[in-house]
Coordinates of C-alpha atoms in Angstrom, one line a residue:
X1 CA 34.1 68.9 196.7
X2 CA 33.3 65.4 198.0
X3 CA 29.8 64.7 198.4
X4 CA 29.1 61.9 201.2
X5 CA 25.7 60.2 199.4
X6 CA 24.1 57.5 200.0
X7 CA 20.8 57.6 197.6
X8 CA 18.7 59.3 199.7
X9 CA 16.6 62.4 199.2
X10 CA 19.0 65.0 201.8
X11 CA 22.4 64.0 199.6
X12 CA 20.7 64.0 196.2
X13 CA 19.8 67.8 196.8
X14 CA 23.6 68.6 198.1
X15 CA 24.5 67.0 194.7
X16 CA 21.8 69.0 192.4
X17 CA 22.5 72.4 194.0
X18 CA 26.1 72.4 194.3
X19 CA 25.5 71.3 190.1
X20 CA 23.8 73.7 189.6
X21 CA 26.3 76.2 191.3
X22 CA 28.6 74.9 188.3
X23 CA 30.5 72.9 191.6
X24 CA 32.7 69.7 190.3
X25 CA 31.8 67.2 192.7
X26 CA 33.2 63.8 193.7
X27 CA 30.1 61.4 195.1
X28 CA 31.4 59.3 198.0
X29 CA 29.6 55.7 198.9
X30 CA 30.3 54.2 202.0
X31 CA 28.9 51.1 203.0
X32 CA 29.6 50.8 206.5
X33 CA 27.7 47.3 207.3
X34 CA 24.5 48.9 207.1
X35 CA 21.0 46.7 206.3
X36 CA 20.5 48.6 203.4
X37 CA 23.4 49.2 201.6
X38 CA 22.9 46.9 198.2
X39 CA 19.4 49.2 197.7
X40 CA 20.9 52.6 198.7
X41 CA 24.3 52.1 196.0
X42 CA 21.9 50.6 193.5
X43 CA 19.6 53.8 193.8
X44 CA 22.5 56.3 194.2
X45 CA 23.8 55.0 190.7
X46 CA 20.4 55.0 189.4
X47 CA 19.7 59.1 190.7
X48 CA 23.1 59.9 189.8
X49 CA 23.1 58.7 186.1
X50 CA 19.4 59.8 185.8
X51 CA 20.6 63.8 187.2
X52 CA 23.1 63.3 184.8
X53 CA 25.7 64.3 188.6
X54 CA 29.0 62.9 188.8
X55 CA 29.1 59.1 189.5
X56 CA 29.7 58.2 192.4
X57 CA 32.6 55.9 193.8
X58 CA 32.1 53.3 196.4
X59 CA 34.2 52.7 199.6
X60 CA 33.9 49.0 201.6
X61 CA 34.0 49.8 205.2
X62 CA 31.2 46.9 206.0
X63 CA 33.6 45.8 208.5
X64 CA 32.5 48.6 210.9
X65 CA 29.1 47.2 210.7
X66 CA 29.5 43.4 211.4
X67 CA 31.2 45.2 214.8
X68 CA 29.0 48.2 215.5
X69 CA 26.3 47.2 216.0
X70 CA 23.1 49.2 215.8
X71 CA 20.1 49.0 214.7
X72 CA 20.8 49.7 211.4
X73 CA 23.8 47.3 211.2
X74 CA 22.2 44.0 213.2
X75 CA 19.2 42.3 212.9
X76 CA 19.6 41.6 216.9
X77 CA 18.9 45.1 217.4
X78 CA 15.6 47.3 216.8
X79 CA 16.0 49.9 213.9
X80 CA 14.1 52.3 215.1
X81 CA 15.2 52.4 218.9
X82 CA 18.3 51.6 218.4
X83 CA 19.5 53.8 215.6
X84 CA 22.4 55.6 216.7
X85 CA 25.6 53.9 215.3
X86 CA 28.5 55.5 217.6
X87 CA 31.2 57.1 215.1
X88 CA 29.0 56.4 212.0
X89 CA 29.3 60.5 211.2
X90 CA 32.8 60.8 212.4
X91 CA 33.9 58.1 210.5
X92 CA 32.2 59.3 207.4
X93 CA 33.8 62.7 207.8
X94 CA 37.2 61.1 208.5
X95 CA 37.1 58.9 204.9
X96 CA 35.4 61.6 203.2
X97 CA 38.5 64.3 204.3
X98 CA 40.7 61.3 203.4
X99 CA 39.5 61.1 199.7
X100 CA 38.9 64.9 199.3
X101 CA 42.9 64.9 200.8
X102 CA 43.7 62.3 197.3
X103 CA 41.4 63.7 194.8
X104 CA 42.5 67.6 195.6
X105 CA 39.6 69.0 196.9
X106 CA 39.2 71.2 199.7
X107 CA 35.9 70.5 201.4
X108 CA 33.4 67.4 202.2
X109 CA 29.7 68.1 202.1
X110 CA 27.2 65.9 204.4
X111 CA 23.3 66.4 204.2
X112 CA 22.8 67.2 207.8
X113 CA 19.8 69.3 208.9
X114 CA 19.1 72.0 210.7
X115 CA 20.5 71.2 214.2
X116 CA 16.8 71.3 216.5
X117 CA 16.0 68.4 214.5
X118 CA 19.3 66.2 215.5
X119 CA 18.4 62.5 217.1
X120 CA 22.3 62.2 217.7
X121 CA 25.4 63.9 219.1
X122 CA 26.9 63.6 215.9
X123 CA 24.6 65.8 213.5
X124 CA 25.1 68.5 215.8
X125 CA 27.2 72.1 215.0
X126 CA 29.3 71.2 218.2
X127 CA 30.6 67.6 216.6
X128 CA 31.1 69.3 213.1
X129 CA 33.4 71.8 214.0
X130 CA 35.4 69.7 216.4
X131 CA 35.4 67.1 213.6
X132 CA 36.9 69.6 211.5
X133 CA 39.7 70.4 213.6
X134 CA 40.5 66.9 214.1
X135 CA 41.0 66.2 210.4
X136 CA 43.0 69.7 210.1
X137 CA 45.3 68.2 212.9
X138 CA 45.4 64.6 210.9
X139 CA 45.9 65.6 207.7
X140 CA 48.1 68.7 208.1
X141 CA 45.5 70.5 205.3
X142 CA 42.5 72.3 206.1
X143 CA 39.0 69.9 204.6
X144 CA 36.1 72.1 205.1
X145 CA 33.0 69.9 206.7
X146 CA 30.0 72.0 204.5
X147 CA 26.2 71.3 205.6
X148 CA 24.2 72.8 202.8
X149 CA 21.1 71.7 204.5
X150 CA 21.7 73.1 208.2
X151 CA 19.0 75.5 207.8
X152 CA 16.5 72.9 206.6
X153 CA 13.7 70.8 207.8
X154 CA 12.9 67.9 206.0
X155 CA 9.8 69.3 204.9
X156 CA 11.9 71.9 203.3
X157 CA 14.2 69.2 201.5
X158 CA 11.3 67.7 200.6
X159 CA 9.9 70.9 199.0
X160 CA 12.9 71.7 197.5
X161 CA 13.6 68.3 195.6
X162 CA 10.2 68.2 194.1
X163 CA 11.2 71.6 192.7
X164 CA 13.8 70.2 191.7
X165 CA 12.7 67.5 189.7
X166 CA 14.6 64.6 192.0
X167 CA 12.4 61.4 192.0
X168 CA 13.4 57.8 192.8
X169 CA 15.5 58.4 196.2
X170 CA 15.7 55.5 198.6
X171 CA 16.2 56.6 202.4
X172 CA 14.4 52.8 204.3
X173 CA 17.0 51.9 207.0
X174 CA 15.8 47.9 206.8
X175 CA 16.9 47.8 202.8
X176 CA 13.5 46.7 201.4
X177 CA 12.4 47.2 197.9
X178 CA 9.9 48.9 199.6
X179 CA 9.9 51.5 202.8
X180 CA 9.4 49.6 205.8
X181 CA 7.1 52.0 207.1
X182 CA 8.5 52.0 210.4
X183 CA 12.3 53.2 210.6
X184 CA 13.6 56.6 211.5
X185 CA 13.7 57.7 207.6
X186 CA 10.6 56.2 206.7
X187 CA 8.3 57.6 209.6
X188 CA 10.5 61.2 209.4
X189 CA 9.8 61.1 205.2
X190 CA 5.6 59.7 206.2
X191 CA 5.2 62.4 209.4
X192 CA 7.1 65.3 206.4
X193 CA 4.6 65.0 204.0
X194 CA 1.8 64.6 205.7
X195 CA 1.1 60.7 205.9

């Protein structure tokens, strides 16, 4: 299974559970022109080595983010209100199916939750399975699109991972090394536990 990851806390848990289902995983990086991709590869490695999970390989696709721009790819924009990158998740899925097509395996995994908590079109059910087909029709092999977490709010990934034992995620859009405080992950991860 390819594991999209990027360091964060919903990605991490994909990786620990399907471990711990005795899964062999290969952890996919993409850096996509996001703000914080130097902290979020730095602290995927870091989790990774530390869970004793596969390590994880990197792909350069900053391209896509000196021209989509969002939020989380230019400082011109607000990261916060202007979040949504358009084909972020498609082209995840796309790369993901791509190196799950080379390494043999059969299905991609992506930390989504559980859909009444979607800001975008494209962490929806709807976009999955239509993604899904696309990549059938593209590759001429069926890639599963899995989303362990569907059924989860982040309070229950949050739950979950301190069971778990997972400590030392990074999940700031702005790529601080410390949470902004005021991004979509940072207020979602504050307004989860409480803060």
């Amino acid at each position: 299974m390819v594991n999209l990851v990027s360091g964060g806390l919903d990605s991490t848990l994909v990786g620990v559970l399907a471990h711990e289902e005795g899964l062999h995983t290969h952890p996919l990086f993409i850096d996509y022109g996001q703000h914080s991709a130097e902290m979020e590869w730095e602290t995927c490695q870091q989790v990774h080595a530390h869970l004793e999970l596969s390590t994880p390989v990197k792909m350069d696709l900053s391209g896509f983010g000196r021209v989509i721009h969002s939020g989380l790819t230019s400082d011109e924009l607000n990261v916060k209100e202007d979040a949504f990158t358009p084909g972020r998740n498609l082209l995840f899925l796309l790369v993901g199916s791509a190196y799950a097509y080379q390494v043999g395996a059969s299905n991609i995994s992506i930390g989504l939750l559980a859909e009444r908590f979607s800001l975008f079109p494209d962490q929806r059910n709807e976009f999955i399975e239509k993604a899904e087909s696309a990549i059938e029709v593209a590759l001429s092999r069926r890639i599963r699109v899995l989303t362990p977490l569907a059924e989860f709010s982040k309070a229950d990934v949050l739950k979950l991972a301190q069971d778990k034992g997972i400590t030392g995620t990074y999940s700031c859009h702005v790529g601080g090394s410390e949470p902004c405080g005021n991004c979509i992950a940072c207020l979602e991860f504050d307004f989860e536990k409480g803060g």
